[in-house]
């Protein structure tokens, strides 16, 4: 809502007049003032100010509640709020209750990897939390909530390091082809969504007094964000992406393994996909996860290895996630790299506290700078004391030079799609694929990099074993079903009814039961649906990363590719970045166990389609010169009830645990 000409304007409603004390109080309700402070500023008694506030709350123009800002450390935000309470009789008991939880948190941290101490500390903290809040300490699974989310979680950086040499980095050439195609995909999605938003804006402009369209009205008109038909558009773009790759790869019918050369494919990729970036601001980022397939580090040194493109996260800087940013030894370096990518301020949509299942507190975007703007599109869950926070109702949407832009109250101008950046990214972040549609698609390698695992798309109606009542017979029938289709022992499964892929070992009755349950759930939802089953790579024998005691760990190399095409995702009217016209720069990093630390230095490309890869890389024509990069590996997650550390890595990249 916004106040204009003595009236409150709410999207979809007629202006409603407000005057006198109510108007004065409403103007002062900014999320930072108490009733007493509002009374003093408005020249009212506290009782008069409270009456106005209650009337405004009843009219649903004002929220009067304690709202803890979203963040990695919400307890710190809550403490800051409680310390501002003027009445000691209210403030001190509230702070003491919070201190109980803070002491419990510290006890969990002090327990380290001692199983008994950690279990006891977690139990005590959960009991205190339940007693103080009358709320369960672990959240039940819901439509927007993953199961077993607890009060605290543990993250840490592992002390292990890995050194990447120029030979291994030189094998990343196939990423250039994939990055070029991924940029094309985000361009097409942006193009379609712009086309969807335009008629909505034109309708609102025709209906509005004076033709002014505020962002709040447009946002509500196109829910679910970014548009009700966005999923249809993304699916169409993905289908076109698959068709283009099918023409490029020309995979033989019935093949199980296909190996191709990047040199042979480069011209075809350029013809099908090469174009400058034209997406939203986040669409300049592409974050490929690369895994090394090798028995051990000695095998890597001998050159006895392959690489695997695990996932290509599109329109997303994975190194901006909370768990990486807040454990990085030099957060300032990450912010400096962000400023290289965005020399000017960004417009960041304020995220709601409840995010889709694939997001969590640990993965919330956290690379923010003081100069960046935040726009509140939903309930104000950010920090009201933060500078450069604007309300959607105060942002105008205008047509400037044939492009829709968001104009902030201070005159700053941004591409309208920046407002939808996070919802657009959620739609496309995991939609990149080289795999064509089909009942079976082979493992595809380009040079020494596997870019597509062998995959089967199987009708749930053919999984008769899933309904078998006897667990023993179910296990036997499931193994027979897998053998008939020549499935490997270890696979990952994607189901439309599951939020993430899950792991299956066909030699394990427990995992077969999990698989059968997922199949039954899908069959109830849609008897004609299909499950996607893919081979597990790397295999358990290919965990090359070890510690000083010889224990093996799954791992990933995480990269952030930055599209430096002129004008890619720039705010309207902002200066373009100085960069080569076809460069994608990649920050190199190592991911070990459940996480990664990414930025060391940035490579810049000097020509051609695709990226320069690794720190100190210079690409100019056919040759690539690199130097080794030494990057700390990070983020082993402490868990209670086991040896103290649960590792993930390759399994986690596929959604397994």
PDB file of C-alpha atoms in Angstrom, residues 283-527:
ATOM      1  CA  UNK A 283      21.176 -14.813 -15.278  1.00  0.00           C
ATOM      2  CA  UNK A 284      24.796 -13.725 -15.660  1.00  0.00           C
ATOM      3  CA  UNK A 285      25.713 -16.539 -13.236  1.00  0.00           C
ATOM      4  CA  UNK A 286      26.021 -20.234 -14.063  1.00  0.00           C
ATOM      5  CA  UNK A 287      27.354 -22.635 -11.440  1.00  0.00           C
ATOM      6  CA  UNK A 288      28.467 -26.019 -12.763  1.00  0.00           C
ATOM      7  CA  UNK A 289      29.346 -28.772 -10.290  1.00  0.00           C
ATOM      8  CA  UNK A 290      32.166 -30.946 -11.619  1.00  0.00           C
ATOM      9  CA  UNK A 291      33.141 -34.295 -10.090  1.00  0.00           C
ATOM     10  CA  UNK A 292      36.364 -36.232 -10.592  1.00  0.00           C
ATOM     11  CA  UNK A 293      35.967 -39.938 -11.395  1.00  0.00           C
ATOM     12  CA  UNK A 294      39.105 -41.642 -10.075  1.00  0.00           C
ATOM     13  CA  UNK A 295      40.077 -44.375  -7.613  1.00  0.00           C
ATOM     14  CA  UNK A 296      42.438 -42.124  -5.651  1.00  0.00           C
ATOM     15  CA  UNK A 297      44.627 -39.037  -5.891  1.00  0.00           C
ATOM     16  CA  UNK A 298      47.460 -41.078  -7.417  1.00  0.00           C
ATOM     17  CA  UNK A 299      45.164 -42.076 -10.264  1.00  0.00           C
ATOM     18  CA  UNK A 300      44.403 -38.409 -10.876  1.00  0.00           C
ATOM     19  CA  UNK A 301      48.131 -37.637 -10.915  1.00  0.00           C
ATOM     20  CA  UNK A 302      48.678 -40.424 -13.491  1.00  0.00           C
ATOM     21  CA  UNK A 303      45.933 -38.995 -15.656  1.00  0.00           C
ATOM     22  CA  UNK A 304      43.719 -42.021 -15.006  1.00  0.00           C
ATOM     23  CA  UNK A 305      40.498 -40.111 -14.437  1.00  0.00           C
ATOM     24  CA  UNK A 306      37.418 -38.661 -16.056  1.00  0.00           C
ATOM     25  CA  UNK A 307      35.327 -35.644 -15.132  1.00  0.00           C
ATOM     26  CA  UNK A 308      31.567 -35.466 -14.694  1.00  0.00           C
ATOM     27  CA  UNK A 309      29.225 -32.511 -15.010  1.00  0.00           C
ATOM     28  CA  UNK A 310      26.997 -33.220 -12.034  1.00  0.00           C
ATOM     29  CA  UNK A 311      24.627 -30.276 -12.272  1.00  0.00           C
ATOM     30  CA  UNK A 312      24.519 -26.949 -14.080  1.00  0.00           C
ATOM     31  CA  UNK A 313      22.847 -24.457 -11.749  1.00  0.00           C
ATOM     32  CA  UNK A 314      21.496 -21.735 -14.030  1.00  0.00           C
ATOM     33  CA  UNK A 315      21.004 -18.080 -13.092  1.00  0.00           C
ATOM     34  CA  UNK A 316      22.492 -18.785  -9.678  1.00  0.00           C
ATOM     35  CA  UNK A 317      25.734 -18.060  -7.862  1.00  0.00           C
ATOM     36  CA  UNK A 318      25.891 -21.087  -5.568  1.00  0.00           C
ATOM     37  CA  UNK A 319      28.773 -19.499  -3.661  1.00  0.00           C
ATOM     38  CA  UNK A 320      26.360 -16.833  -2.472  1.00  0.00           C
ATOM     39  CA  UNK A 321      24.543 -19.328  -0.253  1.00  0.00           C
ATOM     40  CA  UNK A 322      24.574 -18.619   3.461  1.00  0.00           C
ATOM     41  CA  UNK A 323      26.628 -21.682   4.426  1.00  0.00           C
ATOM     42  CA  UNK A 324      29.471 -20.623   2.119  1.00  0.00           C
ATOM     43  CA  UNK A 325      29.384 -16.877   2.705  1.00  0.00           C
ATOM     44  CA  UNK A 326      29.369 -17.092   6.500  1.00  0.00           C
ATOM     45  CA  UNK A 327      32.167 -19.677   6.643  1.00  0.00           C
ATOM     46  CA  UNK A 328      34.412 -18.102   4.054  1.00  0.00           C
ATOM     47  CA  UNK A 329      37.732 -16.980   5.578  1.00  0.00           C
ATOM     48  CA  UNK A 330      37.444 -13.665   3.726  1.00  0.00           C
ATOM     49  CA  UNK A 331      33.850 -12.602   3.166  1.00  0.00           C
ATOM     50  CA  UNK A 332      35.146  -9.281   1.883  1.00  0.00           C
ATOM     51  CA  UNK A 333      36.739 -11.085  -1.050  1.00  0.00           C
ATOM     52  CA  UNK A 334      33.385 -12.573  -2.012  1.00  0.00           C
ATOM     53  CA  UNK A 335      31.748  -9.155  -1.801  1.00  0.00           C
ATOM     54  CA  UNK A 336      34.552  -7.680  -3.923  1.00  0.00           C
ATOM     55  CA  UNK A 337      33.963 -10.329  -6.586  1.00  0.00           C
ATOM     56  CA  UNK A 338      30.263  -9.491  -6.492  1.00  0.00           C
ATOM     57  CA  UNK A 339      31.133  -5.850  -7.095  1.00  0.00           C
ATOM     58  CA  UNK A 340      33.207  -6.876 -10.120  1.00  0.00           C
ATOM     59  CA  UNK A 341      30.090  -8.519 -11.519  1.00  0.00           C
ATOM     60  CA  UNK A 342      27.775  -5.668 -10.439  1.00  0.00           C
ATOM     61  CA  UNK A 343      29.693  -2.365 -10.341  1.00  0.00           C
ATOM     62  CA  UNK A 344      26.495  -0.534  -9.404  1.00  0.00           C
ATOM     63  CA  UNK A 345      23.681  -1.238  -6.951  1.00  0.00           C
ATOM     64  CA  UNK A 346      21.401  -4.226  -7.455  1.00  0.00           C
ATOM     65  CA  UNK A 347      17.673  -4.478  -6.893  1.00  0.00           C
ATOM     66  CA  UNK A 348      17.072  -7.545  -4.715  1.00  0.00           C
ATOM     67  CA  UNK A 349      13.591  -8.905  -4.051  1.00  0.00           C
ATOM     68  CA  UNK A 350      13.069  -9.391  -0.327  1.00  0.00           C
ATOM     69  CA  UNK A 351      12.647 -13.119   0.211  1.00  0.00           C
ATOM     70  CA  UNK A 352       9.841 -14.535   2.369  1.00  0.00           C
ATOM     71  CA  UNK A 353      10.815 -16.626   5.370  1.00  0.00           C
ATOM     72  CA  UNK A 354       9.050 -19.689   4.013  1.00  0.00           C
ATOM     73  CA  UNK A 355      10.839 -20.682   0.825  1.00  0.00           C
ATOM     74  CA  UNK A 356      10.259 -23.691  -1.460  1.00  0.00           C
ATOM     75  CA  UNK A 357      11.464 -27.054  -0.204  1.00  0.00           C
ATOM     76  CA  UNK A 358      14.672 -26.968  -2.233  1.00  0.00           C
ATOM     77  CA  UNK A 359      15.779 -23.861  -0.309  1.00  0.00           C
ATOM     78  CA  UNK A 360      16.664 -23.619   3.362  1.00  0.00           C
ATOM     79  CA  UNK A 361      18.315 -21.291   5.848  1.00  0.00           C
ATOM     80  CA  UNK A 362      21.678 -22.711   4.790  1.00  0.00           C
ATOM     81  CA  UNK A 363      21.103 -21.924   1.117  1.00  0.00           C
ATOM     82  CA  UNK A 364      19.531 -18.464   1.345  1.00  0.00           C
ATOM     83  CA  UNK A 365      21.303 -15.912  -0.882  1.00  0.00           C
ATOM     84  CA  UNK A 366      23.592 -13.945   1.423  1.00  0.00           C
ATOM     85  CA  UNK A 367      25.971 -11.916  -0.757  1.00  0.00           C
ATOM     86  CA  UNK A 368      24.418  -8.526  -0.068  1.00  0.00           C
ATOM     87  CA  UNK A 369      26.067  -5.107  -0.040  1.00  0.00           C
ATOM     88  CA  UNK A 370      25.055  -1.827   1.652  1.00  0.00           C
ATOM     89  CA  UNK A 371      24.544  -0.167  -1.737  1.00  0.00           C
ATOM     90  CA  UNK A 372      22.027  -2.776  -2.909  1.00  0.00           C
ATOM     91  CA  UNK A 373      18.296  -2.040  -2.789  1.00  0.00           C
ATOM     92  CA  UNK A 374      15.718  -4.421  -1.326  1.00  0.00           C
ATOM     93  CA  UNK A 375      12.122  -4.331  -2.479  1.00  0.00           C
ATOM     94  CA  UNK A 376       9.422  -5.746  -0.193  1.00  0.00           C
ATOM     95  CA  UNK A 377       6.927  -7.711  -2.279  1.00  0.00           C
ATOM     96  CA  UNK A 378       5.279  -9.703   0.519  1.00  0.00           C
ATOM     97  CA  UNK A 379       4.987  -9.239   4.276  1.00  0.00           C
ATOM     98  CA  UNK A 380       7.913  -7.198   5.505  1.00  0.00           C
ATOM     99  CA  UNK A 381      10.216  -9.950   6.770  1.00  0.00           C
ATOM    100  CA  UNK A 382      13.476  -8.105   6.221  1.00  0.00           C
ATOM    101  CA  UNK A 383      15.268  -5.744   8.559  1.00  0.00           C
ATOM    102  CA  UNK A 384      13.251  -2.485   8.665  1.00  0.00           C
ATOM    103  CA  UNK A 385      16.347  -0.647   9.899  1.00  0.00           C
ATOM    104  CA  UNK A 386      18.246  -1.545   6.754  1.00  0.00           C
ATOM    105  CA  UNK A 387      18.862   1.369   4.417  1.00  0.00           C
ATOM    106  CA  UNK A 388      17.647   1.221   0.811  1.00  0.00           C
ATOM    107  CA  UNK A 389      14.577  -0.888   1.544  1.00  0.00           C
ATOM    108  CA  UNK A 390      11.546   0.119  -0.516  1.00  0.00           C
ATOM    109  CA  UNK A 391       7.936  -1.037  -0.611  1.00  0.00           C
ATOM    110  CA  UNK A 392       6.521  -2.454  -3.834  1.00  0.00           C
ATOM    111  CA  UNK A 393       3.655   0.057  -3.772  1.00  0.00           C
ATOM    112  CA  UNK A 394       6.174   2.918  -3.882  1.00  0.00           C
ATOM    113  CA  UNK A 395       7.924   1.546  -6.992  1.00  0.00           C
ATOM    114  CA  UNK A 396       6.577   2.646 -10.377  1.00  0.00           C
ATOM    115  CA  UNK A 397       6.659   0.374 -13.422  1.00  0.00           C
ATOM    116  CA  UNK A 398       7.224   2.374 -16.594  1.00  0.00           C
ATOM    117  CA  UNK A 399       7.900   1.845 -20.277  1.00  0.00           C
ATOM    118  CA  UNK A 400      11.184   3.476 -21.193  1.00  0.00           C
ATOM    119  CA  UNK A 401      12.490   2.980 -24.685  1.00  0.00           C
ATOM    120  CA  UNK A 402      10.243  -0.010 -25.258  1.00  0.00           C
ATOM    121  CA  UNK A 403      11.408  -1.822 -22.116  1.00  0.00           C
ATOM    122  CA  UNK A 404       9.548  -2.149 -18.824  1.00  0.00           C
ATOM    123  CA  UNK A 405      11.586  -0.865 -15.903  1.00  0.00           C
ATOM    124  CA  UNK A 406      11.148  -0.469 -12.143  1.00  0.00           C
ATOM    125  CA  UNK A 407      11.604   3.140 -11.002  1.00  0.00           C
ATOM    126  CA  UNK A 408      12.381   3.521  -7.299  1.00  0.00           C
ATOM    127  CA  UNK A 409      11.318   6.525  -5.175  1.00  0.00           C
ATOM    128  CA  UNK A 410      14.831   8.001  -5.367  1.00  0.00           C
ATOM    129  CA  UNK A 411      14.853   7.737  -9.177  1.00  0.00           C
ATOM    130  CA  UNK A 412      17.012   4.612  -9.501  1.00  0.00           C
ATOM    131  CA  UNK A 413      15.979   2.522 -12.513  1.00  0.00           C
ATOM    132  CA  UNK A 414      16.231  -1.257 -12.944  1.00  0.00           C
ATOM    133  CA  UNK A 415      15.134  -3.833 -15.473  1.00  0.00           C
ATOM    134  CA  UNK A 416      11.697  -5.045 -14.374  1.00  0.00           C
ATOM    135  CA  UNK A 417      12.871  -8.664 -14.489  1.00  0.00           C
ATOM    136  CA  UNK A 418      15.250  -7.926 -11.594  1.00  0.00           C
ATOM    137  CA  UNK A 419      12.170  -7.813  -9.355  1.00  0.00           C
ATOM    138  CA  UNK A 420      11.380 -11.376 -10.440  1.00  0.00           C
ATOM    139  CA  UNK A 421      15.001 -12.562 -10.308  1.00  0.00           C
ATOM    140  CA  UNK A 422      14.580 -15.135  -7.550  1.00  0.00           C
ATOM    141  CA  UNK A 423      11.345 -16.633  -8.824  1.00  0.00           C
ATOM    142  CA  UNK A 424      12.790 -16.815 -12.340  1.00  0.00           C
ATOM    143  CA  UNK A 425      15.890 -18.534 -11.007  1.00  0.00           C
ATOM    144  CA  UNK A 426      13.771 -21.022  -9.059  1.00  0.00           C
ATOM    145  CA  UNK A 427      12.075 -21.942 -12.336  1.00  0.00           C
ATOM    146  CA  UNK A 428      15.251 -22.500 -14.373  1.00  0.00           C
ATOM    147  CA  UNK A 429      18.016 -23.330 -11.895  1.00  0.00           C
ATOM    148  CA  UNK A 430      17.845 -27.093 -12.516  1.00  0.00           C
ATOM    149  CA  UNK A 431      16.324 -27.197 -16.005  1.00  0.00           C
ATOM    150  CA  UNK A 432      19.522 -27.371 -18.075  1.00  0.00           C
ATOM    151  CA  UNK A 433      20.005 -30.713 -19.791  1.00  0.00           C
ATOM    152  CA  UNK A 434      21.706 -32.242 -22.812  1.00  0.00           C
ATOM    153  CA  UNK A 435      19.643 -35.405 -22.543  1.00  0.00           C
ATOM    154  CA  UNK A 436      16.976 -35.973 -25.194  1.00  0.00           C
ATOM    155  CA  UNK A 437      13.581 -37.379 -24.313  1.00  0.00           C
ATOM    156  CA  UNK A 438      13.324 -41.160 -24.521  1.00  0.00           C
ATOM    157  CA  UNK A 439      12.823 -44.390 -22.615  1.00  0.00           C
ATOM    158  CA  UNK A 440      16.594 -44.775 -22.486  1.00  0.00           C
ATOM    159  CA  UNK A 441      19.424 -42.336 -23.130  1.00  0.00           C
ATOM    160  CA  UNK A 442      23.127 -43.251 -23.041  1.00  0.00           C
ATOM    161  CA  UNK A 443      25.980 -41.885 -21.032  1.00  0.00           C
ATOM    162  CA  UNK A 444      27.382 -39.029 -23.126  1.00  0.00           C
ATOM    163  CA  UNK A 445      30.987 -37.863 -22.788  1.00  0.00           C
ATOM    164  CA  UNK A 446      32.598 -34.880 -24.479  1.00  0.00           C
ATOM    165  CA  UNK A 447      36.367 -35.254 -24.422  1.00  0.00           C
ATOM    166  CA  UNK A 448      37.067 -36.531 -20.885  1.00  0.00           C
ATOM    167  CA  UNK A 449      33.931 -35.111 -19.311  1.00  0.00           C
ATOM    168  CA  UNK A 450      30.700 -37.042 -18.834  1.00  0.00           C
ATOM    169  CA  UNK A 451      27.982 -34.492 -19.566  1.00  0.00           C
ATOM    170  CA  UNK A 452      24.971 -36.832 -19.251  1.00  0.00           C
ATOM    171  CA  UNK A 453      24.587 -39.958 -17.134  1.00  0.00           C
ATOM    172  CA  UNK A 454      22.894 -43.041 -18.570  1.00  0.00           C
ATOM    173  CA  UNK A 455      19.195 -42.618 -17.849  1.00  0.00           C
ATOM    174  CA  UNK A 456      15.960 -44.604 -18.041  1.00  0.00           C
ATOM    175  CA  UNK A 457      12.433 -43.139 -18.060  1.00  0.00           C
ATOM    176  CA  UNK A 458      10.166 -45.870 -16.717  1.00  0.00           C
ATOM    177  CA  UNK A 459       6.364 -46.093 -16.353  1.00  0.00           C
ATOM    178  CA  UNK A 460       5.260 -46.431 -12.750  1.00  0.00           C
ATOM    179  CA  UNK A 461       2.533 -48.779 -14.014  1.00  0.00           C
ATOM    180  CA  UNK A 462       5.242 -51.382 -14.778  1.00  0.00           C
ATOM    181  CA  UNK A 463       6.512 -51.398 -11.185  1.00  0.00           C
ATOM    182  CA  UNK A 464       4.250 -54.145  -9.935  1.00  0.00           C
ATOM    183  CA  UNK A 465       6.699 -55.018  -7.171  1.00  0.00           C
ATOM    184  CA  UNK A 466       5.842 -51.768  -5.381  1.00  0.00           C
ATOM    185  CA  UNK A 467       2.430 -53.103  -4.338  1.00  0.00           C
ATOM    186  CA  UNK A 468       3.751 -56.447  -3.052  1.00  0.00           C
ATOM    187  CA  UNK A 469       2.725 -56.906   0.605  1.00  0.00           C
ATOM    188  CA  UNK A 470       5.554 -59.270   1.534  1.00  0.00           C
ATOM    189  CA  UNK A 471       8.782 -57.346   2.051  1.00  0.00           C
ATOM    190  CA  UNK A 472      10.900 -60.342   1.030  1.00  0.00           C
ATOM    191  CA  UNK A 473       8.951 -60.940  -2.189  1.00  0.00           C
ATOM    192  CA  UNK A 474       8.956 -57.195  -2.904  1.00  0.00           C
ATOM    193  CA  UNK A 475      12.753 -57.169  -2.660  1.00  0.00           C
ATOM    194  CA  UNK A 476      13.151 -60.179  -4.969  1.00  0.00           C
ATOM    195  CA  UNK A 477      10.686 -58.820  -7.523  1.00  0.00           C
ATOM    196  CA  UNK A 478      12.311 -55.376  -7.506  1.00  0.00           C
ATOM    197  CA  UNK A 479      15.740 -56.878  -8.203  1.00  0.00           C
ATOM    198  CA  UNK A 480      14.292 -58.953 -11.044  1.00  0.00           C
ATOM    199  CA  UNK A 481      12.612 -55.833 -12.440  1.00  0.00           C
ATOM    200  CA  UNK A 482      15.951 -53.971 -12.337  1.00  0.00           C
ATOM    201  CA  UNK A 483      17.850 -56.851 -14.007  1.00  0.00           C
ATOM    202  CA  UNK A 484      15.314 -57.038 -16.845  1.00  0.00           C
ATOM    203  CA  UNK A 485      16.043 -53.396 -17.641  1.00  0.00           C
ATOM    204  CA  UNK A 486      19.801 -53.747 -17.136  1.00  0.00           C
ATOM    205  CA  UNK A 487      19.829 -51.110 -14.394  1.00  0.00           C
ATOM    206  CA  UNK A 488      23.016 -50.695 -12.343  1.00  0.00           C
ATOM    207  CA  UNK A 489      23.046 -51.495  -8.634  1.00  0.00           C
ATOM    208  CA  UNK A 490      23.329 -47.842  -7.568  1.00  0.00           C
ATOM    209  CA  UNK A 491      20.928 -45.303  -9.071  1.00  0.00           C
ATOM    210  CA  UNK A 492      19.239 -41.998  -8.376  1.00  0.00           C
ATOM    211  CA  UNK A 493      15.522 -41.590  -8.954  1.00  0.00           C
ATOM    212  CA  UNK A 494      13.521 -38.479  -9.818  1.00  0.00           C
ATOM    213  CA  UNK A 495       9.794 -38.580  -9.109  1.00  0.00           C
ATOM    214  CA  UNK A 496       7.240 -35.809  -9.759  1.00  0.00           C
ATOM    215  CA  UNK A 497       5.892 -36.326  -6.233  1.00  0.00           C
ATOM    216  CA  UNK A 498       9.262 -36.057  -4.443  1.00  0.00           C
ATOM    217  CA  UNK A 499      10.939 -32.685  -3.787  1.00  0.00           C
ATOM    218  CA  UNK A 500      14.431 -33.968  -4.605  1.00  0.00           C
ATOM    219  CA  UNK A 501      16.076 -36.955  -6.302  1.00  0.00           C
ATOM    220  CA  UNK A 502      16.700 -39.924  -4.003  1.00  0.00           C
ATOM    221  CA  UNK A 503      19.265 -42.714  -3.906  1.00  0.00           C
ATOM    222  CA  UNK A 504      18.507 -46.416  -4.381  1.00  0.00           C
ATOM    223  CA  UNK A 505      20.761 -49.450  -3.851  1.00  0.00           C
ATOM    224  CA  UNK A 506      19.068 -52.519  -5.357  1.00  0.00           C
ATOM    225  CA  UNK A 507      21.089 -54.764  -3.010  1.00  0.00           C
ATOM    226  CA  UNK A 508      19.520 -53.086   0.027  1.00  0.00           C
ATOM    227  CA  UNK A 509      16.010 -54.054   1.228  1.00  0.00           C
ATOM    228  CA  UNK A 510      15.738 -50.700   3.007  1.00  0.00           C
ATOM    229  CA  UNK A 511      16.387 -48.681  -0.141  1.00  0.00           C
ATOM    230  CA  UNK A 512      14.135 -50.934  -2.207  1.00  0.00           C
ATOM    231  CA  UNK A 513      11.347 -50.232   0.294  1.00  0.00           C
ATOM    232  CA  UNK A 514      11.946 -46.491  -0.076  1.00  0.00           C
ATOM    233  CA  UNK A 515      11.808 -46.871  -3.856  1.00  0.00           C
ATOM    234  CA  UNK A 516       8.590 -48.903  -3.686  1.00  0.00           C
ATOM    235  CA  UNK A 517       6.936 -46.372  -1.396  1.00  0.00           C
ATOM    236  CA  UNK A 518       7.801 -43.527  -3.779  1.00  0.00           C
ATOM    237  CA  UNK A 519       6.418 -45.547  -6.708  1.00  0.00           C
ATOM    238  CA  UNK A 520       3.148 -46.192  -4.853  1.00  0.00           C
ATOM    239  CA  UNK A 521       2.824 -42.519  -3.968  1.00  0.00           C
ATOM    240  CA  UNK A 522       3.344 -41.516  -7.599  1.00  0.00           C
ATOM    241  CA  UNK A 523       0.896 -44.155  -8.863  1.00  0.00           C
ATOM    242  CA  UNK A 524      -1.800 -42.796  -6.553  1.00  0.00           C
ATOM    243  CA  UNK A 525      -1.134 -39.315  -7.876  1.00  0.00           C
ATOM    244  CA  UNK A 526      -0.967 -40.295 -11.571  1.00  0.00           C
ATOM    245  CA  UNK A 527      -1.160 -43.910 -12.731  1.00  0.00           C
TER     246      UNK A 527
END
